[in-house]
Structure formats: structure tokens, C-alpha cells
Short mmCIF file of C-alpha atoms in Angstrom, two decimals:
data_model
loop_
_atom_site.label_atom_id
_atom_site.label_comp_id
_atom_site.label_asym_id
_atom_site.label_seq_id
_atom_site.Cartn_x
_atom_site.Cartn_y
_atom_site.Cartn_z
CA MET A 1 46.41 -22.90 17.62
CA ILE A 2 43.83 -20.96 15.88
CA THR A 3 40.04 -22.27 15.14
CA ALA A 4 36.98 -20.45 13.74
CA GLY A 5 33.03 -21.18 14.29
CA VAL A 6 30.93 -19.31 11.70
CA ASP A 7 27.03 -19.23 12.81
CA VAL A 8 24.91 -18.61 9.83
CA GLY A 9 21.38 -17.16 10.97
CA LEU A 10 18.17 -16.72 9.42
CA MET A 11 18.92 -13.31 10.04
CA ASN A 12 22.64 -12.32 11.16
CA THR A 13 25.90 -14.36 10.00
CA LYS A 14 28.33 -14.22 13.38
CA ILE A 15 31.85 -15.42 13.25
CA VAL A 16 34.31 -16.16 15.93
CA ILE A 17 37.91 -16.67 16.27
CA LEU A 18 39.60 -18.11 18.87
CA ARG A 19 43.29 -18.07 19.88
CA ASP A 20 44.30 -20.27 21.99
CA LYS A 21 40.93 -20.47 23.30
CA GLU A 22 40.97 -16.84 24.16
CA VAL A 23 38.78 -14.62 21.59
CA ALA A 24 41.16 -12.87 18.83
CA ALA A 25 38.29 -11.56 16.62
CA GLN A 26 34.59 -11.90 16.53
CA ARG A 27 32.12 -10.36 13.60
CA THR A 28 28.73 -10.19 12.35
CA LYS A 29 26.68 -9.01 9.14
CA GLN A 30 23.14 -9.22 8.36
CA SER A 31 22.89 -12.76 5.93
CA GLY A 32 20.20 -14.55 4.07
CA GLY A 33 18.77 -14.54 0.44
CA GLY A 34 20.76 -16.72 -2.52
CA GLY A 35 23.98 -14.55 -1.75
CA ARG A 36 24.22 -16.12 1.75
CA GLY A 37 27.55 -17.61 0.64
CA GLU A 38 29.03 -14.88 -0.41
CA THR A 39 27.83 -12.54 2.39
CA VAL A 40 29.93 -14.99 4.59
CA LYS A 41 32.90 -14.93 2.83
CA GLU A 42 32.63 -11.25 2.98
CA ILE A 43 32.27 -11.17 7.13
CA TRP A 44 34.99 -13.91 7.12
CA GLN A 45 37.57 -11.80 5.46
CA ASP A 46 36.79 -8.87 8.03
CA ALA A 47 37.05 -11.57 10.93
CA LEU A 48 40.78 -12.56 9.61
CA LYS A 49 41.62 -8.87 9.25
CA ASP A 50 40.28 -7.84 12.88
CA ALA A 51 42.57 -10.78 14.18
CA GLY A 52 45.17 -9.98 11.94
CA ILE A 53 45.65 -13.49 10.68
CA LYS A 54 45.78 -15.26 7.22
CA PRO A 55 43.41 -18.22 6.10
CA LYS A 56 46.46 -20.80 6.32
CA ASP A 57 47.02 -19.52 9.80
CA ILE A 58 43.70 -21.32 11.29
CA SER A 59 43.97 -24.84 11.62
CA LYS A 60 40.02 -25.88 11.56
CA VAL A 61 37.09 -24.36 10.40
CA VAL A 62 33.07 -25.65 12.03
CA ALA A 63 30.20 -24.19 10.61
CA THR A 64 26.62 -24.37 12.60
CA GLY A 65 23.26 -22.51 12.21
CA THR A 66 20.27 -22.45 9.42
CA GLY A 67 23.03 -22.02 6.54
CA LYS A 68 25.85 -24.15 7.71
CA LYS A 69 26.00 -25.66 4.39
CA ASP A 70 26.80 -22.40 2.84
CA VAL A 71 29.78 -22.08 4.44
CA SER A 72 32.37 -23.19 1.44
CA PHE A 73 35.80 -23.10 3.68
CA ALA A 74 34.26 -24.87 6.91
CA ASP A 75 35.59 -28.24 7.89
CA LYS A 76 33.05 -29.81 9.41
CA THR A 77 29.58 -28.66 10.46
CA VAL A 78 27.56 -29.57 13.77
CA VAL A 79 23.62 -29.06 14.39
CA GLU A 80 23.02 -25.65 16.28
CA ALA A 81 22.35 -27.77 19.86
CA VAL A 82 25.81 -29.06 19.87
CA ALA A 83 27.50 -25.77 19.16
CA ALA A 84 25.39 -24.43 22.28
CA ALA A 85 25.82 -26.80 24.66
CA ARG A 86 29.64 -26.12 23.89
CA ALA A 87 29.71 -23.00 24.37
CA ALA A 88 27.62 -23.04 27.42
CA ARG A 89 30.18 -25.59 28.72
CA PHE A 90 33.41 -22.79 27.58
CA LEU A 91 31.62 -19.74 29.29
CA TYR A 92 30.05 -21.49 32.21
CA PRO A 93 31.53 -24.81 33.55
CA GLU A 94 29.22 -25.54 36.09
CA SER A 95 26.06 -24.56 33.60
CA THR A 96 23.52 -27.47 33.28
CA SER A 97 21.50 -26.84 30.50
CA VAL A 98 21.22 -24.01 27.78
CA VAL A 99 18.94 -22.00 25.86
CA ASP A 100 19.52 -21.15 22.68
CA ALA A 101 16.92 -18.64 20.92
CA GLY A 102 17.08 -16.44 17.53
CA ALA A 103 15.32 -15.33 14.98
CA ASP A 104 14.57 -19.01 13.34
CA MET A 105 14.64 -21.59 16.31
CA THR A 106 14.50 -22.25 19.65
CA HIS A 107 16.69 -24.99 21.10
CA VAL A 108 16.78 -26.16 24.97
CA VAL A 109 19.91 -28.50 25.71
CA THR A 110 20.12 -30.43 29.08
CA LEU A 111 23.85 -31.11 29.31
CA GLY A 112 25.49 -34.33 30.51
CA GLU A 113 28.52 -35.28 31.83
CA GLY A 114 32.01 -33.50 30.23
CA ASN A 115 30.73 -32.30 26.75
CA THR A 116 28.19 -34.80 26.62
CA ILE A 117 23.98 -33.79 25.52
CA ARG A 118 21.86 -35.33 27.71
CA GLU A 119 18.29 -33.85 25.84
CA VAL A 120 17.53 -31.66 23.06
CA VAL A 121 13.86 -30.25 22.87
CA MET A 122 13.11 -27.64 20.01
CA ASN A 123 10.16 -25.46 19.36
CA GLN A 124 6.88 -26.38 18.07
CA LYS A 125 6.08 -25.88 14.74
CA CYS A 126 3.30 -22.96 15.73
CA MET A 127 6.20 -20.98 16.81
CA ASN A 128 9.09 -21.24 14.80
CA GLY A 129 10.69 -17.88 14.57
CA LEU A 130 10.62 -16.29 17.94
CA GLY A 131 13.27 -13.86 17.15
CA LEU A 132 11.45 -12.56 13.67
CA VAL A 133 8.05 -12.16 15.14
CA ILE A 134 10.21 -9.62 17.41
CA GLU A 135 11.74 -8.08 14.17
CA VAL A 136 8.85 -8.16 11.91
CA MET A 137 6.86 -5.78 14.70
CA ALA A 138 9.66 -3.79 15.47
CA ASP A 139 9.96 -3.08 11.47
CA ARG A 140 5.78 -2.29 11.74
CA LEU A 141 5.84 -0.72 14.91
CA GLY A 142 8.76 1.48 13.66
CA LEU A 143 10.90 0.66 16.88
CA THR A 144 14.35 -0.27 16.88
CA LEU A 145 15.43 -3.94 18.48
CA ASP A 146 17.33 -1.85 21.32
CA GLU A 147 13.81 0.37 21.72
CA ILE A 148 11.84 -2.89 22.10
CA SER A 149 15.02 -4.14 24.35
CA ALA A 150 14.36 -0.74 26.96
CA LEU A 151 10.60 -1.50 27.33
CA ALA A 152 10.29 -1.79 30.85
CA PRO A 153 8.71 -5.03 31.93
CA ALA A 154 5.19 -3.37 33.23
CA GLN A 155 4.57 -2.09 29.65
CA GLY A 156 1.75 -4.61 27.29
CA LYS A 157 0.11 -6.14 30.20
CA THR A 158 -3.04 -4.50 29.97
CA ASN A 159 -4.05 -5.32 26.46
CA PRO A 160 -2.47 -8.93 25.69
CA VAL A 161 -2.51 -10.50 22.34
CA ASN A 162 -2.60 -14.27 21.00
CA ASP A 163 0.24 -16.07 22.70
CA GLY A 164 -0.27 -19.76 20.87
CA CYS A 165 0.03 -18.34 17.27
CA PRO A 166 2.51 -15.74 15.48
CA VAL A 167 -0.25 -14.93 12.96
CA PHE A 168 -3.33 -14.40 15.81
CA ALA A 169 -0.40 -12.29 17.49
CA GLU A 170 0.20 -10.44 14.62
CA LEU A 171 -3.56 -9.58 13.82
CA ASP A 172 -4.18 -9.07 17.46
CA ALA A 173 -1.02 -6.45 17.65
CA LEU A 174 -2.97 -4.70 14.35
CA GLY A 175 -6.06 -4.85 16.33
CA LEU A 176 -4.66 -3.12 18.81
CA LEU A 177 -3.11 -0.14 16.87
CA ASN A 178 -6.45 0.34 14.89
CA ILE A 179 -8.07 0.97 18.40
CA GLY A 180 -5.08 3.48 18.91
CA VAL A 181 -3.32 1.51 22.06
CA ASP A 182 0.72 3.11 21.94
CA ARG A 183 3.16 0.99 19.67
CA ARG A 184 5.18 0.48 22.78
CA GLU A 185 2.45 -0.83 24.59
CA VAL A 186 1.71 -2.90 21.13
CA ALA A 187 5.26 -4.48 21.23
CA GLY A 188 4.98 -5.29 24.83
CA ALA A 189 2.27 -7.47 24.44
CA VAL A 190 4.09 -9.11 21.47
CA THR A 191 6.91 -9.53 23.76
CA ASP A 192 5.13 -11.05 26.33
CA ALA A 193 4.07 -13.54 23.67
CA VAL A 194 6.81 -14.96 22.64
CA VAL A 195 7.67 -15.30 26.22
CA VAL A 196 5.13 -17.41 26.91
CA ARG A 197 6.44 -19.58 23.97
CA LEU A 198 9.29 -19.73 25.59
CA SER A 199 8.27 -20.47 29.19
CA SER A 200 5.96 -23.22 28.03
CA ILE A 201 9.08 -24.76 26.13
CA LEU A 202 11.31 -24.49 29.10
CA ASN A 203 8.87 -25.20 32.33
CA ASP A 204 6.23 -27.61 30.56
CA LYS A 205 8.97 -29.75 28.90
CA ILE A 206 12.06 -29.56 30.90
CA ARG A 207 11.94 -27.94 34.03
CA PRO A 208 15.99 -26.82 34.21
CA GLN A 209 17.95 -25.99 37.04
CA LYS A 210 17.23 -22.27 38.50
CA ASP A 211 20.72 -20.99 38.88
CA THR A 212 22.84 -22.81 36.07
CA THR A 213 20.94 -22.60 32.22
CA VAL A 214 22.22 -20.06 30.23
CA PHE A 215 20.45 -17.82 27.32
CA ILE A 216 22.17 -17.49 24.42
CA GLY A 217 21.34 -16.15 20.76
CA GLY A 218 20.24 -13.16 19.62
CA LEU A 219 16.49 -13.03 21.85
CA ALA A 220 19.36 -13.11 24.46
CA LYS A 221 20.24 -9.81 23.99
CA ASN A 222 17.16 -8.49 23.89
CA LEU A 223 16.44 -7.09 27.69
CA ALA A 224 12.48 -6.83 27.32
CA VAL A 225 12.42 -10.42 26.26
CA THR A 226 15.07 -11.92 29.56
CA GLU A 227 13.41 -9.59 32.21
CA ARG A 228 9.99 -11.42 31.54
CA LEU A 229 11.54 -14.27 31.25
CA LYS A 230 12.77 -14.21 33.84
CA GLU A 231 9.68 -13.49 35.78
CA ARG A 232 7.50 -15.90 34.32
CA SER A 233 9.89 -18.88 34.08
CA GLY A 234 11.44 -18.15 37.68
CA ILE A 235 15.05 -19.25 35.77
CA HIS A 236 17.77 -16.92 36.70
CA PHE A 237 19.88 -17.26 33.39
CA LEU A 238 23.12 -16.54 33.11
CA ILE A 239 23.78 -14.18 29.94
CA PRO A 240 26.88 -13.95 28.62
CA GLU A 241 27.81 -10.43 27.35
CA ASN A 242 28.25 -11.52 23.86
CA ALA A 243 25.44 -13.63 23.51
CA GLU A 244 24.43 -13.73 19.76
CA TYR A 245 27.93 -15.22 19.36
CA GLY A 246 26.82 -18.69 21.50
CA GLY A 247 26.67 -20.47 18.29
CA ALA A 248 29.90 -19.21 16.27
CA LEU A 249 31.56 -19.67 19.98
CA GLY A 250 30.29 -22.85 20.22
CA ALA A 251 31.75 -24.61 17.00
CA ALA A 252 35.35 -22.46 17.32
CA VAL A 253 35.66 -24.12 20.44
CA ILE A 254 34.45 -27.51 18.82
CA ALA A 255 37.00 -26.65 16.34
CA THR A 256 40.12 -27.28 19.16
CA ASP A 257 39.11 -30.91 19.33
CA MET A 258 39.79 -31.87 15.76
CA MET B 1 15.84 -6.45 8.68
CA THR B 2 16.10 -3.59 7.46
CA GLY B 3 12.66 -3.02 4.98
CA GLU B 4 14.58 -2.61 2.30
CA PHE B 5 13.43 -5.84 0.59
CA ARG B 6 9.59 -5.69 1.69
CA LYS B 7 8.82 -2.15 0.16
CA TRP B 8 6.53 -1.76 -2.72
CA PRO B 9 6.36 1.23 -4.76
CA GLU B 10 3.52 3.93 -3.02
CA PHE B 11 1.69 6.06 -6.00
CA SER B 12 -0.46 8.42 -6.55
CA TRP B 13 -2.38 10.51 -9.77
CA LEU B 14 -3.90 13.82 -9.91
CA SER B 15 -5.86 15.09 -12.75
CA ASP B 16 -4.71 18.00 -14.82
CA THR B 17 -8.29 19.48 -15.37
CA ASP B 18 -10.11 21.54 -12.70
CA THR B 19 -13.49 19.84 -13.45
CA TRP B 20 -14.19 20.03 -9.72
CA LYS B 21 -14.90 23.52 -9.63
CA SER B 22 -18.01 22.86 -11.31
CA ALA B 23 -18.96 19.33 -10.10
CA GLU B 24 -22.00 19.22 -8.63
CA LYS B 25 -20.63 16.64 -6.24
CA ILE B 26 -17.59 15.76 -4.86
CA THR B 27 -16.50 12.35 -3.03
CA ALA B 28 -14.17 10.31 -1.92
CA GLY B 29 -13.06 7.04 -0.95
CA ILE B 30 -10.67 6.13 1.87
CA ASP B 31 -9.39 2.20 2.17
CA ILE B 32 -7.13 1.97 5.03
CA GLY B 33 -5.73 -1.71 4.74
CA THR B 34 -3.52 -3.17 7.51
CA THR B 35 -0.66 -3.05 4.83
CA SER B 36 -1.46 -0.01 2.55
CA SER B 37 -4.02 2.78 2.45
CA GLN B 38 -6.05 4.24 -0.38
CA ALA B 39 -7.54 7.12 -1.38
CA ALA B 40 -10.09 7.82 -4.30
CA VAL B 41 -11.50 11.41 -5.11
CA PHE B 42 -14.64 11.38 -7.56
CA ALA B 43 -15.79 14.85 -9.18
CA ASP B 44 -18.86 14.14 -10.53
CA ASP B 45 -18.74 10.53 -10.74
CA GLU B 46 -15.24 10.57 -12.90
CA LEU B 47 -11.83 9.78 -11.16
CA PHE B 48 -10.18 13.02 -9.93
CA GLY B 49 -7.42 11.59 -7.96
CA TYR B 50 -5.92 9.14 -6.11
CA ALA B 51 -3.30 7.81 -3.90
CA SER B 52 -1.66 4.57 -2.68
CA ILE B 53 0.82 4.13 0.95
CA HIS B 54 2.12 1.95 3.38
CA THR B 55 -0.18 2.07 6.73
CA GLY B 56 2.55 1.87 8.92
CA ALA B 57 1.58 1.84 12.75
CA ASP B 58 -0.08 4.47 12.87
CA PHE B 59 -3.63 4.37 11.33
CA THR B 60 -5.09 7.79 11.45
CA LEU B 61 -1.95 9.35 10.16
CA ALA B 62 -1.89 6.64 7.15
CA ALA B 63 -5.23 8.27 6.77
CA ASN B 64 -4.70 11.91 7.21
CA THR B 65 -1.73 11.29 4.29
CA VAL B 66 -3.39 9.26 2.17
CA ILE B 67 -5.82 11.97 1.28
CA ALA B 68 -2.85 14.68 1.10
CA LYS B 69 -1.32 13.08 -1.52
CA ALA B 70 -4.13 12.34 -3.53
CA LEU B 71 -5.27 15.68 -3.49
CA ALA B 72 -1.86 16.73 -3.51
CA SER B 73 -1.39 19.76 -5.50
CA SER B 74 -5.04 20.52 -6.24
CA ALA B 75 -6.86 23.20 -4.84
CA LEU B 76 -9.14 21.25 -3.78
CA SER B 77 -8.92 20.53 -0.06
CA VAL B 78 -10.83 18.05 2.66
CA GLY B 79 -13.17 20.50 3.54
CA ASP B 80 -15.00 20.71 -0.26
CA ILE B 81 -15.63 16.99 -0.48
CA GLY B 82 -19.11 16.19 -0.30
CA THR B 83 -19.02 12.72 1.45
CA ILE B 84 -16.37 10.66 2.26
CA ALA B 85 -16.62 6.81 3.27
CA ALA B 86 -13.86 5.03 4.50
CA THR B 87 -13.51 1.54 4.49
CA GLY B 88 -11.02 -1.31 5.42
CA PHE B 89 -9.60 -2.66 8.52
CA GLY B 90 -8.50 0.52 9.73
CA ARG B 91 -11.81 2.77 9.13
CA ARG B 92 -12.32 3.99 12.47
CA ASN B 93 -9.21 6.02 12.06
CA VAL B 94 -10.73 8.31 9.12
CA LEU B 95 -11.28 10.85 11.82
CA TYR B 96 -12.72 13.00 8.69
CA ALA B 97 -14.75 10.80 7.03
CA THR B 98 -18.78 11.00 7.07
CA LYS B 99 -19.89 7.74 6.87
CA THR B 100 -17.82 3.95 6.62
CA GLN B 101 -18.78 1.54 4.44
CA ASP B 102 -18.23 -2.48 4.42
CA GLU B 103 -15.32 -3.43 2.08
CA ILE B 104 -17.43 -6.17 0.36
CA SER B 105 -19.80 -3.54 -1.34
CA CYS B 106 -16.98 -1.11 -2.01
CA ILE B 107 -15.32 -3.69 -3.41
CA ALA B 108 -17.44 -4.97 -5.70
CA LYS B 109 -18.41 -1.35 -6.69
CA GLY B 110 -14.92 -0.61 -7.54
CA ALA B 111 -14.34 -3.82 -9.55
CA ARG B 112 -17.22 -2.51 -11.92
CA PHE B 113 -15.95 0.58 -12.17
CA ILE B 114 -11.62 -1.19 -12.86
CA TYR B 115 -13.14 -4.04 -15.24
CA GLY B 116 -16.39 -3.11 -16.82
CA PRO B 117 -19.54 -4.85 -16.66
CA ALA B 118 -18.58 -7.71 -17.64
CA VAL B 119 -16.60 -9.02 -14.43
CA THR B 120 -18.73 -11.46 -12.50
CA THR B 121 -16.20 -13.08 -10.18
CA VAL B 122 -14.00 -10.84 -8.00
CA LEU B 123 -10.85 -12.25 -6.37
CA ASP B 124 -9.75 -9.22 -3.92
CA MET B 125 -6.34 -10.62 -2.40
CA GLY B 126 -4.99 -8.11 -0.04
CA GLY B 127 -2.50 -7.99 2.85
CA GLN B 128 -4.92 -9.26 5.44
CA THR B 129 -7.56 -10.94 4.06
CA THR B 130 -9.04 -12.70 0.38
CA LYS B 131 -12.23 -12.28 -0.05
CA ALA B 132 -14.05 -13.44 -3.52
CA ILE B 133 -17.41 -12.33 -4.72
CA LEU B 134 -19.61 -13.35 -6.93
CA LEU B 135 -21.56 -10.48 -8.51
CA HIS B 136 -24.77 -10.46 -10.15
CA GLU B 137 -26.26 -8.00 -12.85
CA TRP B 138 -25.22 -4.21 -12.09
CA ASP B 139 -23.29 -4.01 -8.63
CA ARG B 140 -25.31 -6.34 -7.11
CA VAL B 141 -23.09 -8.94 -4.62
CA ARG B 142 -24.84 -11.96 -5.19
CA GLU B 143 -22.33 -13.77 -2.71
CA PHE B 144 -19.25 -13.52 -1.14
CA GLU B 145 -16.51 -15.46 1.33
CA VAL B 146 -13.67 -14.36 3.11
CA SER B 147 -10.48 -16.27 3.92
CA ASP B 148 -10.56 -18.30 7.12
CA LYS B 149 -8.21 -17.42 10.28
CA CYS B 150 -5.43 -19.94 9.25
CA ALA B 151 -4.77 -17.91 6.27
CA THR B 152 -5.13 -14.18 7.03
CA GLY B 153 -1.93 -12.05 6.99
CA MET B 154 -0.84 -13.57 3.32
CA GLY B 155 0.27 -10.19 1.93
CA ARG B 156 1.71 -9.33 4.84
CA HIS B 157 4.09 -12.26 4.96
CA ILE B 158 4.77 -12.27 1.53
CA GLU B 159 6.52 -9.31 2.73
CA THR B 160 8.35 -10.57 5.65
CA ALA B 161 9.23 -13.66 3.06
CA ALA B 162 11.00 -10.89 0.79
CA GLU B 163 13.00 -9.90 3.67
CA ILE B 164 14.17 -13.21 4.65
CA LEU B 165 15.14 -14.05 0.88
CA ARG B 166 16.94 -11.06 0.22
CA VAL B 167 14.55 -10.81 -2.86
CA PRO B 168 12.62 -7.19 -3.59
CA LEU B 169 9.15 -7.94 -3.61
CA THR B 170 7.97 -6.85 -6.79
CA GLU B 171 10.74 -8.90 -8.32
CA MET B 172 8.99 -12.21 -6.23
CA GLY B 173 6.36 -12.98 -9.12
CA ASP B 174 8.61 -12.96 -12.16
CA ARG B 175 11.01 -15.00 -10.48
CA SER B 176 8.79 -17.36 -9.03
CA LEU B 177 7.60 -17.90 -12.54
CA GLU B 178 11.02 -18.48 -13.96
CA THR B 179 11.51 -22.25 -12.84
CA GLU B 180 11.16 -24.68 -15.59
CA ASN B 181 8.58 -27.02 -13.45
CA ASP B 182 6.32 -25.55 -11.19
CA PRO B 183 7.42 -27.40 -7.79
CA GLU B 184 4.84 -28.49 -5.31
CA PRO B 185 3.81 -26.04 -2.74
CA VAL B 186 4.92 -25.88 0.76
CA SER B 187 2.52 -27.02 3.21
CA THR B 188 -0.78 -25.56 2.60
CA THR B 189 -2.83 -26.15 5.97
CA CYS B 190 -1.96 -23.04 7.80
CA PHE B 191 -0.40 -20.26 6.68
CA ASN B 192 2.24 -20.39 9.30
CA PHE B 193 3.29 -23.98 8.40
CA ALA B 194 3.85 -22.88 4.82
CA TYR B 195 6.58 -19.92 6.04
CA SER B 196 8.05 -22.73 8.51
CA GLU B 197 8.55 -24.97 5.48
CA MET B 198 9.82 -22.27 3.19
CA MET B 199 12.31 -21.61 6.19
CA SER B 200 13.17 -25.26 5.63
CA LEU B 201 13.76 -25.48 2.11
CA PHE B 202 15.46 -22.00 2.87
CA ARG B 203 17.24 -23.99 5.55
CA GLU B 204 18.80 -26.64 3.03
CA GLY B 205 20.99 -23.96 1.59
CA TYR B 206 21.12 -23.10 -2.20
CA LYS B 207 24.94 -22.13 -2.51
CA GLU B 208 25.39 -20.10 -5.99
CA ASP B 209 22.54 -21.47 -7.72
CA MET B 210 19.91 -18.93 -8.63
CA TYR B 211 17.65 -21.46 -10.08
CA LYS B 212 17.02 -23.51 -6.76
CA GLU B 213 15.99 -19.56 -4.81
CA ASN B 214 13.46 -19.23 -7.43
CA GLU B 215 12.63 -22.85 -6.71
CA VAL B 216 11.57 -21.51 -3.06
CA ILE B 217 9.61 -18.89 -4.61
CA ALA B 218 7.49 -20.50 -6.29
CA SER B 219 7.26 -23.08 -3.78
CA TYR B 220 6.00 -20.56 -1.39
CA LEU B 221 3.59 -18.36 -3.73
CA PHE B 222 1.94 -21.57 -4.92
CA ALA B 223 0.99 -22.52 -1.49
CA VAL B 224 -0.28 -19.07 -1.08
CA ALA B 225 -2.60 -19.11 -4.55
CA TRP B 226 -3.48 -22.59 -3.16
CA ARG B 227 -4.66 -20.80 0.14
CA ILE B 228 -6.48 -18.63 -2.09
CA LEU B 229 -8.19 -20.90 -4.24
CA GLY B 230 -9.57 -22.41 -1.57
CA THR B 231 -11.98 -19.07 -0.63
CA VAL B 232 -13.02 -19.35 -4.41
CA GLY B 233 -13.90 -22.68 -3.65
CA LYS B 234 -15.85 -22.12 -1.15
CA LEU B 235 -18.51 -20.12 -3.36
CA ALA B 236 -21.66 -21.78 -5.27
CA PRO B 237 -20.55 -23.71 -8.30
CA LEU B 238 -18.86 -21.18 -10.69
CA ASP B 239 -20.71 -22.11 -13.85
CA ILE B 240 -23.85 -21.08 -13.17
CA GLY B 241 -26.48 -20.92 -16.16
CA ASP B 242 -24.84 -18.57 -18.80
CA ILE B 243 -22.54 -17.19 -16.01
CA LYS B 244 -19.24 -18.30 -17.00
CA ILE B 245 -16.22 -17.63 -14.93
CA LYS B 246 -14.13 -17.84 -18.00
CA GLU B 247 -13.31 -14.17 -19.22
CA VAL B 248 -15.34 -12.41 -16.54
CA LEU B 249 -12.81 -13.03 -13.30
CA GLY B 250 -11.11 -9.76 -11.86
CA PHE B 251 -8.18 -9.52 -9.68
CA THR B 252 -8.12 -6.87 -6.92
CA GLY B 253 -5.82 -5.73 -4.18
CA GLY B 254 -2.11 -5.73 -3.64
CA LEU B 255 -1.93 -9.08 -4.24
CA ALA B 256 -3.27 -8.69 -7.73
CA LYS B 257 0.13 -6.84 -8.94
CA ASN B 258 2.27 -10.43 -8.02
CA LYS B 259 2.20 -11.97 -11.13
CA GLY B 260 3.40 -15.00 -9.25
CA ILE B 261 -0.15 -15.38 -7.47
CA THR B 262 -2.45 -14.47 -9.88
CA LYS B 263 -1.22 -16.68 -13.23
CA ARG B 264 -0.94 -19.81 -10.41
CA ILE B 265 -4.77 -19.16 -9.59
CA GLU B 266 -5.33 -18.64 -13.74
CA ARG B 267 -3.82 -22.00 -14.21
CA GLU B 268 -5.18 -23.75 -11.32
CA LEU B 269 -8.69 -22.48 -12.66
CA ASN B 270 -7.88 -22.69 -16.16
CA ILE B 271 -9.25 -19.37 -16.83
CA THR B 272 -7.46 -15.97 -17.79
CA ALA B 273 -8.38 -13.06 -15.68
CA ILE B 274 -9.43 -9.70 -17.83
CA GLU B 275 -7.29 -6.68 -17.67
CA GLY B 276 -8.89 -3.40 -15.85
CA LYS B 277 -8.04 0.22 -16.80
CA HIS B 278 -6.98 1.44 -13.40
CA ASP B 279 -5.15 -0.21 -10.75
CA PRO B 280 -6.16 -3.02 -8.91
CA GLN B 281 -4.67 -1.73 -5.67
CA LEU B 282 -7.58 0.83 -5.76
CA ALA B 283 -10.85 -0.68 -5.86
CA ALA B 284 -12.42 -0.59 -2.47
CA ALA B 285 -11.09 3.17 -2.83
CA ILE B 286 -12.72 3.66 -5.82
CA GLY B 287 -16.06 1.88 -4.50
CA ALA B 288 -15.86 3.81 -1.50
CA ALA B 289 -15.80 6.69 -3.29
CA LEU B 290 -18.37 5.84 -5.93
CA LEU B 291 -21.01 4.88 -2.52
CA ALA B 292 -20.33 7.91 -0.59
#
């Protein structure tokens, strides 16, 4: 049985094709804008080519993510939290919670028995787009996301920025640049602000299990974020190798039930 | 994020005369903003050259680059300039400046140079702050208001919005005006809320319908215009005595070039802003040079 999951995010679209519950192909491409539907079709063709199959070979396609309605060929759409929960269960059967943090939204899902969900907590309005905050800052500072990921956990501790509101965080970061603070240190400070927000969703509201919490989404690929978050929250996350494909994988797994 | 959509064109100009050789006084104004940096050079109160660039992460580098661009191929060097006034968010990074000047006086002075003596109200909309200035007679600042902290960084956020929507920044204004009926603005309370609301509109998906994309831009830019109007509203009643705001409003700053914002402000205030003879983004740099 071949199924596919399409996760249309704010910044990137991800596709996973599963053959008998084994990943046959995975693809990602930058998405966004009015042409989002077209981008999805392009990656779809590439992913099919990678897997060496034709569209008719695929039994079901499930879409998720911010732009799930733009997937014209999907048989079903599911919300991000549901896809994240299934991905976590699929990758780590013993997992109890999953954190899905990307460019746009952050979801923390507490898993129930089997494939059920006990609780979903989303980010507060003021910290929408944590991944975007880091992307904008990287663009501004002329650093790549890999360079930010490689920042040592200690960088940015001396000159903090506001961690309550991204608008102020950005303003503070510019203030630091203005007084000649090194741009890597500024990037570290912004990363810390993002970590404080993530940690507040985790520890103030949910208190997930320390050793059975999965972390997926684009931010899970950023070592500067994950290492600092581990340190701050005390949670030893289970991070899959292709964390950014979490949502798409969950959607593909859901498609196998249909 | 590739940065290809948020880019606006950098520009520079240099007089083809060499009047500076006989000039008694050469001055320069450098405006280092959070998003863009400008330099203007004057020879005996005559505009000689200017430049506008992206500020980037290094303010000192921006300060050095912008003056080099303004002087470009001329034989003039920084050392030949008598006084150099620095203004803007990053003014302390203009290491070659002989003095610093506050933004308000610079904008007022620059607006009078660009728009002539008729202008009485100046609305400066930049990457970081919005300033509304009421002028009194020649170059005197009667009153001014600065945007509150929750409306900060509008120019910068529009750049990010361009990236998310994948619409070139320079086209956003025109496209927002192509809608048949202007949609309601997204949240105007806090700038970040406007931003998340725009993302929610975007989240609903708009398939191949280009018209709806323009509506999202319109709704977003309307919210920006609304916040700017809030700053104008804090000024004393606009029609005082014989000073009529009509015909005498001038826009300055980078956002003055975004018609999606200026047209909406004009519509809400029921006025038409006057046309200037120079790029409105240069106002603060020109003012600084004149005050130097």
C-alpha cells in the first residue's frame, strides 16, 4: 500500500511517500504566496519521480499544515496537531507528548491511549511564528540557518533581548547591533527569546514527560534552539533525523488507515 | 526566506557639475535607519549628490558605504566636507560625523526642502517609527508625535510580509489598490496581532484566485495606514486657524513610496498630499545636511 502526506507550511512544503509504512520518498521546497498550490504540484511530481511511481499507484493522500486547503489532489485534510501526534506514535511508539514548532505555529500535543489525543496546546497570540522570528533575524544578520544552528549554547547570554513580544525582541536586537554587539551574539539572544517562549508553553502549562517527548518541525532541526531548550526546560527530547518532515509523515500514516 | 521579495531598489545620484570646487561650504547629512541608510551632500545649499542603501547588520559599514556611494565618481572625498551631521537610529555609528542631530528637526528641514514652504504637516514613515510633525512658518517645529511602541517596526514588517506572501515589496502598494471594495483592516491594536491576523487570512488558502491575494495585502496595508493615522491623530487639531491640512501634507520616509499606505491615509483624512521634487526617503539626510 502506497500513501502520501503533504504538509504545506508557511515557509516550506514537505511531502512524504510511504510504501508499506516505509518512507519511499521525501521532498521539501520553499512554498508561500498566491502560487502555493502550484508549488505543491511541482514538489508532488518530483516526489513521485523519486519514489518511481505514478499518481494512480497512490491509494490515499492526506494534507496538513497552514496551507492544507491548497492541496487540490488530497483525499482528506487533517489539522497539524493530529498529524504531529500520529508521527510521534509512528516514530517512537513509547512517546507520550509531541512538540511541533515551525515557521508559523507551535503545537504541544499530549498523547492518549493508542492513536488518541488527550490535550493540545497552541502558542499564544503574541508568539506566533517563532520559526519566522529566527528566519527574519538570520536574513537581517546575514547568517544562514545552519550558522545559527551551530551557535554555542553560551552565546547571547550577556545581552538578552525582550522575550515577551517578537516586535520588541527585534527592536532590542537592532539596539544591540547599534551598539556594536557581534551579530552571532545577537542571533544567540534572539534564539534565547524564542526558547523562553517555547519553554513557557511547555513547563507552565503542560509539564510533559522528561524522556518521552518528541520534538518535530523546522525548529527541531535548529541545534541552537533544541540544546538551549533542553537546558532550560529539563526535557530530553526525542528528535527524529528528518524532524521537518514530521507533519507530512503523520499525514501519510493517517492515509494508511483510510 | 530568500530575501528576493523584500528588496527595494537602492539608488544614488551625483551632480555632473563641479560646483563644489568653488563652494564656500560643503556639508553632508547621514541618516542611518534600522532598515535603510541615506546620505545627502550639499555644496553651498545646492544638492550635490545622494545615495540610499539597505542598512544590513553592520551599521558602521552602512555609514561608510552610503557616503562612498553618494560621492561616487566625484573627486570629492569625506575629508573635503566641512561638517557632517549624523541622524537616525544608528547615528552613533557614523564615525566620520562632526555632529549628531535629532531626527525631528532633520525631517522638518528636509521636508521643507523637498515640498517647499507650503507644507505644514509632515508624516514620516520609516522602517522603525512613524513621526507626525506640525510645522510653523519657516522650518519651525510646532508640535510632533512619535508612534507608540506597539506600532514599532512597520516598515520592517512589511518587508517580511512581502517575503511570506511572495509578492515583491515594490508591487504591494499597487496590488492592494486593485481590489474592488477595500476590505476591513486586520487587527490594528498591536502590530504583531495585525501580522498574525494577516497570516490567518493567508492560512485560509486562496487557491488560484489572485484577486483574493490582493485583498490580503489590502487588508494588511489598511491596518498599517490605520496605525499611522493614530500618530497623526495625536497631533493638535489639524485645521488650526488659517492652516488647512488640505494640500499641505507631505509624506517622507521609505513608506511614502508605498501607494497602498499613502492613498489610504489620504482617503481617511480626506486630503491629497503634495508632490515633492525629490525622493521622500531622503528627507532626514537632506535635513541633516542643511542643518550641518
